[in-house]
Short mmCIF file of C-alpha atoms in Angstrom, two decimals:
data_model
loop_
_atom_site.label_atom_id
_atom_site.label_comp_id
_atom_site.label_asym_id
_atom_site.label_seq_id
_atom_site.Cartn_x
_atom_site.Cartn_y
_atom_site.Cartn_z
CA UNK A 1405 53.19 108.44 101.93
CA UNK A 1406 54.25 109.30 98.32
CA UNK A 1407 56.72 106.67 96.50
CA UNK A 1408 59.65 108.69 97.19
CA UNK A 1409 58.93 108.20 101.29
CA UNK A 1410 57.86 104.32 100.62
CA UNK A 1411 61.31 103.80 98.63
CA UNK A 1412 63.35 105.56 101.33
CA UNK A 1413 61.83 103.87 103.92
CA UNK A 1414 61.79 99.85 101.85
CA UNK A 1415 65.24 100.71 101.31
CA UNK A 1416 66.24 101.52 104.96
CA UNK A 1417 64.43 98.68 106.10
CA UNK A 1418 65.88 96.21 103.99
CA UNK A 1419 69.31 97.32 104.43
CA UNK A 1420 69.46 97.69 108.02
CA UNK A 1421 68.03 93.66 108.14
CA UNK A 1422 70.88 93.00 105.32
CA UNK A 1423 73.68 94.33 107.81
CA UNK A 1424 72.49 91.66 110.00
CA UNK A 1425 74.11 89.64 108.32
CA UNK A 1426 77.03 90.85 106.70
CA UNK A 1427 79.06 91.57 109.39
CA UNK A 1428 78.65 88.23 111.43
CA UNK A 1429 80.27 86.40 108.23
CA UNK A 1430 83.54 88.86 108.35
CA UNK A 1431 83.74 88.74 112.17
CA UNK A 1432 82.61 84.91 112.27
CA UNK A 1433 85.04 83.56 109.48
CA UNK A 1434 88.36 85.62 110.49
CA UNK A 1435 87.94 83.94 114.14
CA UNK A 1436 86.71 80.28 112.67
CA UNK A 1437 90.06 80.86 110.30
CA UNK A 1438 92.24 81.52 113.67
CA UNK A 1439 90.75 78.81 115.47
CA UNK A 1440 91.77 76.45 112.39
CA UNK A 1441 94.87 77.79 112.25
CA UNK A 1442 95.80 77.43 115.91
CA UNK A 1443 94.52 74.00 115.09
CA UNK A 1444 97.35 73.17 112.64
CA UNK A 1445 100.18 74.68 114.34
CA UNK A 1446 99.71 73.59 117.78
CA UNK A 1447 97.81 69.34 116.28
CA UNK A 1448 95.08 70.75 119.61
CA UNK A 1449 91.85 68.98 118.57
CA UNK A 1450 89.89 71.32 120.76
CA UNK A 1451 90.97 74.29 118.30
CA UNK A 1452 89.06 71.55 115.52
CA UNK A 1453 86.43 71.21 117.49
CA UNK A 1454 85.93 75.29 118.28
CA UNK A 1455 86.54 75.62 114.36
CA UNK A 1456 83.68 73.37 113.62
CA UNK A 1457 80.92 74.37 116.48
CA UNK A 1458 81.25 78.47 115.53
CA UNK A 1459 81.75 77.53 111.86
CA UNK A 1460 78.02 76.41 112.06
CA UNK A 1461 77.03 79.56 112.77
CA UNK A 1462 78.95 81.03 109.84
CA UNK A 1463 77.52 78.43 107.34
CA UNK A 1464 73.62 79.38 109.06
CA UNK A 1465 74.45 82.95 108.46
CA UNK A 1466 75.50 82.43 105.21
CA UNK A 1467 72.82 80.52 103.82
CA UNK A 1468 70.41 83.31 104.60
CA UNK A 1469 72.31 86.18 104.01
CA UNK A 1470 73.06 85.11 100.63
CA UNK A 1471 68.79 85.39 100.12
CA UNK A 1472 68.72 88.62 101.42
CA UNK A 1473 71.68 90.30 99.66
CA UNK A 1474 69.73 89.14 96.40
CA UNK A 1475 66.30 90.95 97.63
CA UNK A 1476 68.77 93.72 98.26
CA UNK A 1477 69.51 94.17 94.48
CA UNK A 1478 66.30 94.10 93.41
CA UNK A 1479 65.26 97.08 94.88
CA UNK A 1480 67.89 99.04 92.79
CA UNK A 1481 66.28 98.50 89.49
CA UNK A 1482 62.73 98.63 91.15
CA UNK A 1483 62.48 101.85 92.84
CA UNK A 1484 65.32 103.75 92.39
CA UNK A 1485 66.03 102.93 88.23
CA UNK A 1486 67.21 107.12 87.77
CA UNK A 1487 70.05 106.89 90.60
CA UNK A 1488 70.89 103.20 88.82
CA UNK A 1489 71.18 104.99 85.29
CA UNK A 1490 73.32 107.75 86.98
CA UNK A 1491 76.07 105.83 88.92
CA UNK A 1492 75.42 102.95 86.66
CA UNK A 1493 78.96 103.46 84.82
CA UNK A 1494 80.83 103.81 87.96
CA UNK A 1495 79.11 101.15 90.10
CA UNK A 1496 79.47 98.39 87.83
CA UNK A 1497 82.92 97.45 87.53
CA UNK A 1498 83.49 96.98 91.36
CA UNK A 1499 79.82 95.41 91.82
CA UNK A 1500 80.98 93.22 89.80
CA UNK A 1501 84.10 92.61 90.96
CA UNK A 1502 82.41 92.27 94.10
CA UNK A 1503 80.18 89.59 92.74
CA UNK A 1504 82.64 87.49 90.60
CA UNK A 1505 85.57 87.44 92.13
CA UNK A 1506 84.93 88.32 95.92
CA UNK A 1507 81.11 86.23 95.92
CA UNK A 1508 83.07 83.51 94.06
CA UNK A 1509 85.49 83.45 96.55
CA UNK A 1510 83.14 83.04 99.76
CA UNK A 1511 80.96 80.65 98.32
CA UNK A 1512 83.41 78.26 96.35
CA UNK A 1513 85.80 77.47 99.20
CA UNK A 1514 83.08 78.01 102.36
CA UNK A 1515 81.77 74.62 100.12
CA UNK A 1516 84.92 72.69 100.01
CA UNK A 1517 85.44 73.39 103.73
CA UNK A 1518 82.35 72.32 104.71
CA UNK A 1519 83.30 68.72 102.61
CA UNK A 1520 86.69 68.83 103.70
CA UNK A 1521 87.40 67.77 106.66
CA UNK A 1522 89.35 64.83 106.39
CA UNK A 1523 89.41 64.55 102.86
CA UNK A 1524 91.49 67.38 102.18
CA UNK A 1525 95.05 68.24 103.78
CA UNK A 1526 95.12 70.19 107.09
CA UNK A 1527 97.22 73.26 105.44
CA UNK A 1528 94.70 73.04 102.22
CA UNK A 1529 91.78 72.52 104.64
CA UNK A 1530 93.57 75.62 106.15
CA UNK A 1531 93.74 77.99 103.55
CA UNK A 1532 90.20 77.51 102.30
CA UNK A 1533 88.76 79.01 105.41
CA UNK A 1534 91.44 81.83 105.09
CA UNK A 1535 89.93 82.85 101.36
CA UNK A 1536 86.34 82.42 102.82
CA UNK A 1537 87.69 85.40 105.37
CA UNK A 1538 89.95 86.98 102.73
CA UNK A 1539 86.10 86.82 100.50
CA UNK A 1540 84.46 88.27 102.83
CA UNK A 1541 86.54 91.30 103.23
CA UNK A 1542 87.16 91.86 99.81
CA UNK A 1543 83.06 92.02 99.08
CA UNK A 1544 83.08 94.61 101.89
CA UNK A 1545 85.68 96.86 100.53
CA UNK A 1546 84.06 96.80 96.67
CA UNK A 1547 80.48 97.74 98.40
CA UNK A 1548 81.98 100.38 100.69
CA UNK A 1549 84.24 101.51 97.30
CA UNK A 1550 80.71 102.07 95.71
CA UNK A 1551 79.37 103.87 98.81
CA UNK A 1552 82.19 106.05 99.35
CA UNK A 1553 81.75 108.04 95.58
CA UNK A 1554 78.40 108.75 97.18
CA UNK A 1555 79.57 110.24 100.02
CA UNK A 1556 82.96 111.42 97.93
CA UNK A 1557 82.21 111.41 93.99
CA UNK A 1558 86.15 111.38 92.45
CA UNK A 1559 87.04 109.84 89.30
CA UNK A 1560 84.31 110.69 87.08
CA UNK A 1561 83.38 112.86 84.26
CA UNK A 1562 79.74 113.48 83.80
CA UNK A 1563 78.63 113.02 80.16
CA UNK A 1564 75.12 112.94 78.65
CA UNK A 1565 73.51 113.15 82.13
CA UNK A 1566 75.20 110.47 83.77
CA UNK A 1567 78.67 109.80 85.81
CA UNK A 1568 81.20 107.86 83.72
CA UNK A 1569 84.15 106.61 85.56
CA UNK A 1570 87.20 108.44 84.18
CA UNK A 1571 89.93 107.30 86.90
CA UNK A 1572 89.17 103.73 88.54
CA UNK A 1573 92.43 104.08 90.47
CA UNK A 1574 90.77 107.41 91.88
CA UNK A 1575 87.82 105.22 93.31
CA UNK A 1576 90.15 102.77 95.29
CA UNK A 1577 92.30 105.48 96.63
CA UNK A 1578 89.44 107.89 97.56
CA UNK A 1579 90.49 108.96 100.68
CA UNK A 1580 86.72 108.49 102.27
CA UNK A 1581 87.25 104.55 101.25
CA UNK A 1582 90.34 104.53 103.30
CA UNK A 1583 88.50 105.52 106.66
CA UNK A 1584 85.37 103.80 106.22
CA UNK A 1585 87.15 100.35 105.31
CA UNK A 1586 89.00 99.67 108.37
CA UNK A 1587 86.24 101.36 110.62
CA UNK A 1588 83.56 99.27 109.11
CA UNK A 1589 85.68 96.14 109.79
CA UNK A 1590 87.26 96.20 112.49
CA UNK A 1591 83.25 96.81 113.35
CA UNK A 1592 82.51 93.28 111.50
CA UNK A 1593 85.13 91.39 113.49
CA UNK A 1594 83.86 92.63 116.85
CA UNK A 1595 80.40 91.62 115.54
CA UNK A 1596 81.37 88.19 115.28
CA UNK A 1597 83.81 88.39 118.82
CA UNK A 1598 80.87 90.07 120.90
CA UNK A 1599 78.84 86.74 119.42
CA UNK A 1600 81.17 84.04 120.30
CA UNK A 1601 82.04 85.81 123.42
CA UNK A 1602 78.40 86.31 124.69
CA UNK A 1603 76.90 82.73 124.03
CA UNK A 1604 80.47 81.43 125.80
CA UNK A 1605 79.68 83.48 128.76
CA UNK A 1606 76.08 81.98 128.44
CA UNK A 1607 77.06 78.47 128.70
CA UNK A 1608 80.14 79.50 131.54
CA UNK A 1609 77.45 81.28 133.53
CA UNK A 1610 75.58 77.44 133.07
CA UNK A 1611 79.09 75.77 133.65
CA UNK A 1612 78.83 73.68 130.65
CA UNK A 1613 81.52 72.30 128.58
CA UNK A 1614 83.79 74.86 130.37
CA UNK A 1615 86.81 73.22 128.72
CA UNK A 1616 85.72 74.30 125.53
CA UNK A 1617 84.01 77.51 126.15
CA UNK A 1618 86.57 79.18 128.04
CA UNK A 1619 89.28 78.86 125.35
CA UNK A 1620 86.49 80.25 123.24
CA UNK A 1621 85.86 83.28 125.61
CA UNK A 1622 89.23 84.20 125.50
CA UNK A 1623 89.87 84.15 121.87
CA UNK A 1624 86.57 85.89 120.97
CA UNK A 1625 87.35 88.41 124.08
CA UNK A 1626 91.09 89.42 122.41
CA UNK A 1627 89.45 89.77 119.64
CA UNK A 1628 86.91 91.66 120.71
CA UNK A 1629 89.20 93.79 122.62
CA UNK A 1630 91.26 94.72 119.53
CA UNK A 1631 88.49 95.79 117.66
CA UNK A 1632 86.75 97.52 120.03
CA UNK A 1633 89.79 100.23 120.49
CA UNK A 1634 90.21 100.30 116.69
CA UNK A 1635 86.60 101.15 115.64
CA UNK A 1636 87.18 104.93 117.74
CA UNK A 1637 90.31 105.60 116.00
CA UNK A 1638 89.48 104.80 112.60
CA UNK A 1639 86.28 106.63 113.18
CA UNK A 1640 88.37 109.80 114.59
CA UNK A 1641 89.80 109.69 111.27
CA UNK A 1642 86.90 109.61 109.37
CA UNK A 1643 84.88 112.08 111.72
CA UNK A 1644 87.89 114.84 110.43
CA UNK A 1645 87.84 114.27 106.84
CA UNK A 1646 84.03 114.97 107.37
CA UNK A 1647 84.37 118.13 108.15
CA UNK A 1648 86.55 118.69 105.00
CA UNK A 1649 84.28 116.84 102.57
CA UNK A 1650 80.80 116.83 104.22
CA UNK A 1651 80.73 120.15 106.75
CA UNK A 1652 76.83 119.60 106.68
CA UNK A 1653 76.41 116.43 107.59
CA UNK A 1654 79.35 116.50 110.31
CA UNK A 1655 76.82 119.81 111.85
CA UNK A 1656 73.45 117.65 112.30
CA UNK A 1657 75.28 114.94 113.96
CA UNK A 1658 76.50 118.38 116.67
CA UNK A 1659 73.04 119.51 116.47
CA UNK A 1660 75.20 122.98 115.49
CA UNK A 1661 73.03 125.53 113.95
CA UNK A 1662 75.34 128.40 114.49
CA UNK A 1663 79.20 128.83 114.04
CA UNK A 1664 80.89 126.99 117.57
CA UNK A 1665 83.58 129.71 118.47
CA UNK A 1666 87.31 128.73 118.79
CA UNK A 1667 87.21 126.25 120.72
CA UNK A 1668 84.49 124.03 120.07
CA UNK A 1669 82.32 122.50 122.61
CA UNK A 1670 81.54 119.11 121.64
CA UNK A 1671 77.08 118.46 122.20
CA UNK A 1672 76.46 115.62 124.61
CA UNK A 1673 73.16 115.91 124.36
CA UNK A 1674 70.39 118.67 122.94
CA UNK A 1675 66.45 119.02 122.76
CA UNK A 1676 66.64 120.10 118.92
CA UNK A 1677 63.68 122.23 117.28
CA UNK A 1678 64.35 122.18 113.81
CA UNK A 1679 61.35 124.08 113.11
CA UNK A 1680 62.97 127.17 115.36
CA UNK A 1681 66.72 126.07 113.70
CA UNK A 1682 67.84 126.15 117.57
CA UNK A 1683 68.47 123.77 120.73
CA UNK A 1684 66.19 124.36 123.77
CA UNK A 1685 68.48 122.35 126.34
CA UNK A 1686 72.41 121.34 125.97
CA UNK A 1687 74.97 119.71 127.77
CA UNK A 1688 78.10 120.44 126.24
CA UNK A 1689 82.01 119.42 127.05
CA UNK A 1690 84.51 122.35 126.42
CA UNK A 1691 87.14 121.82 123.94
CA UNK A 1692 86.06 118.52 122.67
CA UNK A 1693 84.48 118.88 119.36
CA UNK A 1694 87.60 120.91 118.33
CA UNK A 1695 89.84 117.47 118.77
CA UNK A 1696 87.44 115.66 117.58
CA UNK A 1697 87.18 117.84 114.24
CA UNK A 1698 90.96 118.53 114.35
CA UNK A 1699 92.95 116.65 116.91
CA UNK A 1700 94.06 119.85 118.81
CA UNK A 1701 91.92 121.71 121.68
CA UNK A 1702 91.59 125.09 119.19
CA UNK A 1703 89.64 125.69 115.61
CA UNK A 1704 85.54 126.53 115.19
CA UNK A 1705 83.16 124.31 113.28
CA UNK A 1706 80.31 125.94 110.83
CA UNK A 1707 77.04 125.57 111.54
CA UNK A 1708 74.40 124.18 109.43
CA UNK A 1709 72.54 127.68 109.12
CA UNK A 1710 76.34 128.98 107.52
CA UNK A 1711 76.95 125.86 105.74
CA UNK A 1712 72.89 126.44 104.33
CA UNK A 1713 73.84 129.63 102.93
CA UNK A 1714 77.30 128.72 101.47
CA UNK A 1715 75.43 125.50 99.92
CA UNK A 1716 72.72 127.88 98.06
CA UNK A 1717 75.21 129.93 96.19
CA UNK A 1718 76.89 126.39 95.38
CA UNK A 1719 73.87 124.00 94.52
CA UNK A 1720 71.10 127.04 93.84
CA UNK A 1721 67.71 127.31 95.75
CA UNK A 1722 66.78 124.60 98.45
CA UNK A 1723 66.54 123.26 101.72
CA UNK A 1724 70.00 121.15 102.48
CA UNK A 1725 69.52 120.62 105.68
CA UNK A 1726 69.58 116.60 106.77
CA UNK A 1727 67.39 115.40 109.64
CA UNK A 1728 68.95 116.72 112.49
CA UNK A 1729 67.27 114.52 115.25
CA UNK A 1730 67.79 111.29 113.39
CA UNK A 1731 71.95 112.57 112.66
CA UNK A 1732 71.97 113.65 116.23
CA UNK A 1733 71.01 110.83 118.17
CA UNK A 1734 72.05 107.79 116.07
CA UNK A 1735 75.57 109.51 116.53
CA UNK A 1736 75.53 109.42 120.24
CA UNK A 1737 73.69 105.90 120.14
CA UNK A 1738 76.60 104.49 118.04
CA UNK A 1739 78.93 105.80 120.56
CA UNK A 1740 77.23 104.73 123.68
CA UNK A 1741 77.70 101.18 121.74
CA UNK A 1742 81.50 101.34 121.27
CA UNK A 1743 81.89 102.68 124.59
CA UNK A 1744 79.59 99.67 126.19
CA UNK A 1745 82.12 96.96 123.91
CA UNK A 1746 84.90 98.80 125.23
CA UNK A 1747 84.13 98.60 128.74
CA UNK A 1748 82.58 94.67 128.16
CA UNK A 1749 86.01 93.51 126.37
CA UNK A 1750 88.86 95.11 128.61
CA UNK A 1751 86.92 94.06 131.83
CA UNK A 1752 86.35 90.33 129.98
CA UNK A 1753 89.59 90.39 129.04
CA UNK A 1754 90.96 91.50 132.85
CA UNK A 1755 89.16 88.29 134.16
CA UNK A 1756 90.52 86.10 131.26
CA UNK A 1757 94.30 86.87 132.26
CA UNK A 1758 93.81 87.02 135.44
CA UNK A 1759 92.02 83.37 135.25
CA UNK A 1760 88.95 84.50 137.35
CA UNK A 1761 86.38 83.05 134.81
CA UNK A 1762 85.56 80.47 136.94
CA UNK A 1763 84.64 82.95 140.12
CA UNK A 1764 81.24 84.22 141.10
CA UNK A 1765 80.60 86.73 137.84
CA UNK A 1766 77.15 85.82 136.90
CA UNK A 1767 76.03 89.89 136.86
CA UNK A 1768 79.37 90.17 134.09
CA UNK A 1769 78.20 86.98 131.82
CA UNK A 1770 74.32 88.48 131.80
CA UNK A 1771 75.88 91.35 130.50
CA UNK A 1772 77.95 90.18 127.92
CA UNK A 1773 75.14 87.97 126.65
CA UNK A 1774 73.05 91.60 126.17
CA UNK A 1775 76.55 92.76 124.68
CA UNK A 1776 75.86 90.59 121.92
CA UNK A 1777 73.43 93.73 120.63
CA UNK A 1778 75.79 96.04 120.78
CA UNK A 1779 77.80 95.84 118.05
CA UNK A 1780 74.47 95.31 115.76
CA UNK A 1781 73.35 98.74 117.75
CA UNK A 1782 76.83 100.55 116.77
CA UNK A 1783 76.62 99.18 113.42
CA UNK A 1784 73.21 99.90 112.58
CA UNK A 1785 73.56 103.11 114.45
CA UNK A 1786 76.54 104.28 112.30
CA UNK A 1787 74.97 103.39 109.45
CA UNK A 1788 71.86 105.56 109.98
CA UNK A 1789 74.03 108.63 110.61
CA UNK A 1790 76.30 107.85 107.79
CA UNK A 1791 73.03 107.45 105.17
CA UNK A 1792 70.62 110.04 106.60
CA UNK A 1793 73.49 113.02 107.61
CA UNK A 1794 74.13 112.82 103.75
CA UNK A 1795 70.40 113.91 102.65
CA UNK A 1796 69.42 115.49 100.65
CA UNK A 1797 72.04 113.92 98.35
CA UNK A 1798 71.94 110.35 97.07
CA UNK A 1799 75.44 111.08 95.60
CA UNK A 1800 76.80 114.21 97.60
CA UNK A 1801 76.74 117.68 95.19
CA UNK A 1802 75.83 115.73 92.26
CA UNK A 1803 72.53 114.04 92.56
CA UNK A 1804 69.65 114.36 95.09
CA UNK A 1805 67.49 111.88 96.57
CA UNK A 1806 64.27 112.92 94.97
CA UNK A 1807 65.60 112.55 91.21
CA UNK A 1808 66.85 109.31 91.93
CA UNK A 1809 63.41 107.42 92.66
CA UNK A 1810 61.98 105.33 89.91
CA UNK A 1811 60.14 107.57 87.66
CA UNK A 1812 57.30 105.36 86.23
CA UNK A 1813 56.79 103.41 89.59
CA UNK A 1814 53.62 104.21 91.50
CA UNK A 1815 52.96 104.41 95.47
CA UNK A 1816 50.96 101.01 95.35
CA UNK A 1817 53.62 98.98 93.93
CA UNK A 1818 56.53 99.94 96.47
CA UNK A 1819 53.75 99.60 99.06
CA UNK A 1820 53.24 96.00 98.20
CA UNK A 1821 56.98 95.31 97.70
CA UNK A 1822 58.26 96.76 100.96
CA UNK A 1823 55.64 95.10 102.88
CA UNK A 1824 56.82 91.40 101.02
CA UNK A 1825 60.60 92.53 101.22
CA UNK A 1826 60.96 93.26 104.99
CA UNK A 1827 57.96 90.36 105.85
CA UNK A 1828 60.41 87.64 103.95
CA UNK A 1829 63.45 89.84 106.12
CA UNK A 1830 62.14 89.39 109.61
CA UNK A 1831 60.45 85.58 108.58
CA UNK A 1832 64.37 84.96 107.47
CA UNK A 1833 65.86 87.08 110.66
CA UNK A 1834 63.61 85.34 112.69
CA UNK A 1835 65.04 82.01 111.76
CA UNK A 1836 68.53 82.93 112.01
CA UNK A 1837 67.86 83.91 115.10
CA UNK A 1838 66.16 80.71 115.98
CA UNK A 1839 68.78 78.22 114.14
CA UNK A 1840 71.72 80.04 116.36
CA UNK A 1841 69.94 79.58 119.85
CA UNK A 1842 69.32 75.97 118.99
CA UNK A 1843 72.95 75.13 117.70
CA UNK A 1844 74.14 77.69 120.83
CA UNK A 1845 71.43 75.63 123.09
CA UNK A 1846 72.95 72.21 122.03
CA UNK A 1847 76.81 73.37 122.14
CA UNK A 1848 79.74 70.94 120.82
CA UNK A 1849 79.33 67.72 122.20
CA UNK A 1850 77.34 65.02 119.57
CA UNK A 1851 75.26 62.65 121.71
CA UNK A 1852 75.18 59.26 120.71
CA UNK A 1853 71.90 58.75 119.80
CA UNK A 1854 71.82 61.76 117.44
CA UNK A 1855 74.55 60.33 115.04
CA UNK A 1856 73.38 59.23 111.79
CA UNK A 1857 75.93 56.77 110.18
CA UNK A 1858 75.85 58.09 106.29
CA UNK A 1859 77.32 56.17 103.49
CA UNK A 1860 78.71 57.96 100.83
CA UNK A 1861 77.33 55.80 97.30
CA UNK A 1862 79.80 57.17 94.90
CA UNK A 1863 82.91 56.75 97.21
CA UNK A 1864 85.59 53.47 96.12
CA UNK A 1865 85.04 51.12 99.24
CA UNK A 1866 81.86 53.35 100.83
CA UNK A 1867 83.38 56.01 103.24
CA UNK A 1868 81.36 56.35 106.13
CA UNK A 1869 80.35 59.76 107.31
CA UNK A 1870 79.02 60.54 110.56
CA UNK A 1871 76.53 63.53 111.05
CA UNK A 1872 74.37 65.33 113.47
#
């Protein structure tokens, strides 16, 4: 491999482990912030208690996604130091929003939460876990601001080689922001659901603590629910302004090499040759690609040997083309996903209302444990097709992936760093994945003889403070 493959590949590796992470601290502190909340208004300790248990999980997650959103930022200024000096203008002011004001959010009042209880008032107790969430989010939308002028460059100028931002208004209204936002969160919050939700079912499949799991199930389960329907439509949305903006990219995901006719077919699934630019085998649905490009049942779609063409006389000489397999099939693998959390949360939510938790559904709990993957699966998935469905472009029409690498780097350098990057990612993974089966393992309840009485020195009088 040359250091243009090793940096796509480090960087692909690294991010996928990185969105591990992030979206189990959106999902995971929105429902610890409505389990608090339910807490205050309705004085139930069991909503304290369900705030504290799935808060641990937030604070593991935390602690070791913070180490590998740093590793993450590395790589920029290692491998990929011409794309930095490009977008550099543009992508500072809301990375650094990102990390001053939305980091600074997260990690100041996650702190005095975690120190709070009891020392702090319920409704200020409160309204620190609500700006953890509200940090959370925020960091989301300034990263997705910064990836949606790669997909959609607006509000720019380009000037001495670079892109100076001419219009920062123009970045947080770009309509590609707009769609990704809500589709990427709503995808965060049923991250964190499908993860309460499947280690509840767990311990109600074990019938332990069922007083405090259930409650948990059905929270986690509406939540779920919500998001699950929300993710399609906000991805509807996005799917049509694709095929405005990024024509190309919404072809490889249809594995559609020539014009589709009026109406379009939409692809279930294809053997794709892209050597012979055709499809051996397809199984296709009449009509649907047409409302899914245009929400009516008429219009065509171009096909990536038209779009090829119209993209030479644009762009000049070369192949712009994205890997159609990979765009194909991590399409169809993100859908499968929603459609598996769809199915999961309404029949989860069916038994919840209809109070048949308790019955004989051992087959529906195994399965919502495994539904724990999914939205990691979708996410990941979506991802994939989002990144690799833009290629050859780094930054769509304005700078391609090979000018972007790292010009003075060599092939043994990224070799050494990708192989310590994603060994430290799956080492830290690993552990995450450890530390939540343990604390999922041992659920609420504190034994006795695992207390440890701690005296807090500096405190007038000693307070007493009892831990795990």
């Amino acid at each position: 491999m040359d250091v243009l493959d090793l940096a796509r590949l480090q960087f692909a590796t690294t991010t996928i482990l990185h969105f591990v992470y992030v979206p189990i601290s959106i999902g995971l502190s929105l429902l610890v912030a409505i389990m608090e909340t339910m807490y205050v208004i309705k004085k139930n300790d069991l909503y304290k208690k369900m705030a504290q248990f799935w808060g641990t999980f937030l604070l593991i997650n935390f602690a070791l996604g913070v180490v590998t959103g740093i590793l993450q930022e590395f790589q920029f200024g290692m491998n990929w130091s011409d794309f930095s000096r490009f977008v550099g203008d543009v992508f500072g002011t809301p990375l650094a929003i990102e990390a001053l004001l939305a980091f600074f959010l997260e990690s100041t009042f996650i702190g005095l939460w975690v120190f709070g209880w009891e020392r702090l008032s319920k409704t200020v107790h409160l309204i620190c876990m609500w700006l953890v969430s509200i940090g959370t989010m925020l960091s989301a939308l300034w990263i997705l601001a910064a990836n949606s002028f790669m997909q959609r460059p607006v509000g720019y100028e380009i000037q001495n080689g670079r892109a100076e931002m001419k219009d920062f208004a123009a970045l947080l209204t770009n309509e590609q922001l707009l769609w990704e936002f809500p589709h990427t969160l709503f995808a965060a919050f049923a991250t964190g659901a499908f993860l309460i939700a499947g280690i509840s079912a767990w311990k109600l499949m074990q019938k332990k603590n069922m007083d405090f799991f259930k409650p948990s199930f059905k929270l986690s389960i509406i939540v779920a629910l919500i998001s699950a329907i929300a993710i399609p439509l906000f991805g509807h949305g996005q799917a049509q302004y694709l095929v405005k903006t990024q024509p190309m990219k919404m072809a490889a995901s249809e594995g559609l090499w020539e014009n589709s006719g009026d109406p379009a077919p939409w692809t279930v699934i294809a053997w794709i040759d892209p050597g012979k630019k055709e499809n051996t085998f397809e199984i296709k649905v009449p009509f649907a690609l047409s409302f899914l490009s245009y929400s009516k049942f008429t219009g065509s779609v171009p096909g990536m040997n038209e779009l090829q063409a119209e993209y030479e006389k644009t762009y000049g000489p070369g192949d712009y083309i994205p890997p159609v397999r990979t765009t194909f099939w991590s399409f169809r693998i993100m859908i499968a996903a929603g459609c598996g959390m769809i199915a999961l949360a309404l029949y989860g939510a069916y038994l919840t209302f209809r109070k048949k938790l308790e019955g004989s559904h051992r087959w529906f709990f195994r399965l919502m444990i495994w539904g724990i993957s999914l939205p990691f699966i979708g996410n990941t998935s979506g991802w994939i097709m989002t990144e690799i469905g833009r290629q050859p472009w780094t930054v769509f029409g304005l700078l391609q992936t090979k000018d972007s690498v790292s010009p003075t780097v060599v092939a043994g350098e990224v070799l050494f760093s990708f192989i310590s990057f994603t060994t430290l990612y799956l080492i830290l993974t690993g552990v995450l994945a450890f530390l939540f089966y343990r604390t999922a393992r041992k659920g609420p309840d504190i034994e006795p003889h695992q207390q440890t009485v701690i005296h807090d020195p500096f405190a007038q009088g000693g307070d007493t403070i009892v831990a795990k």
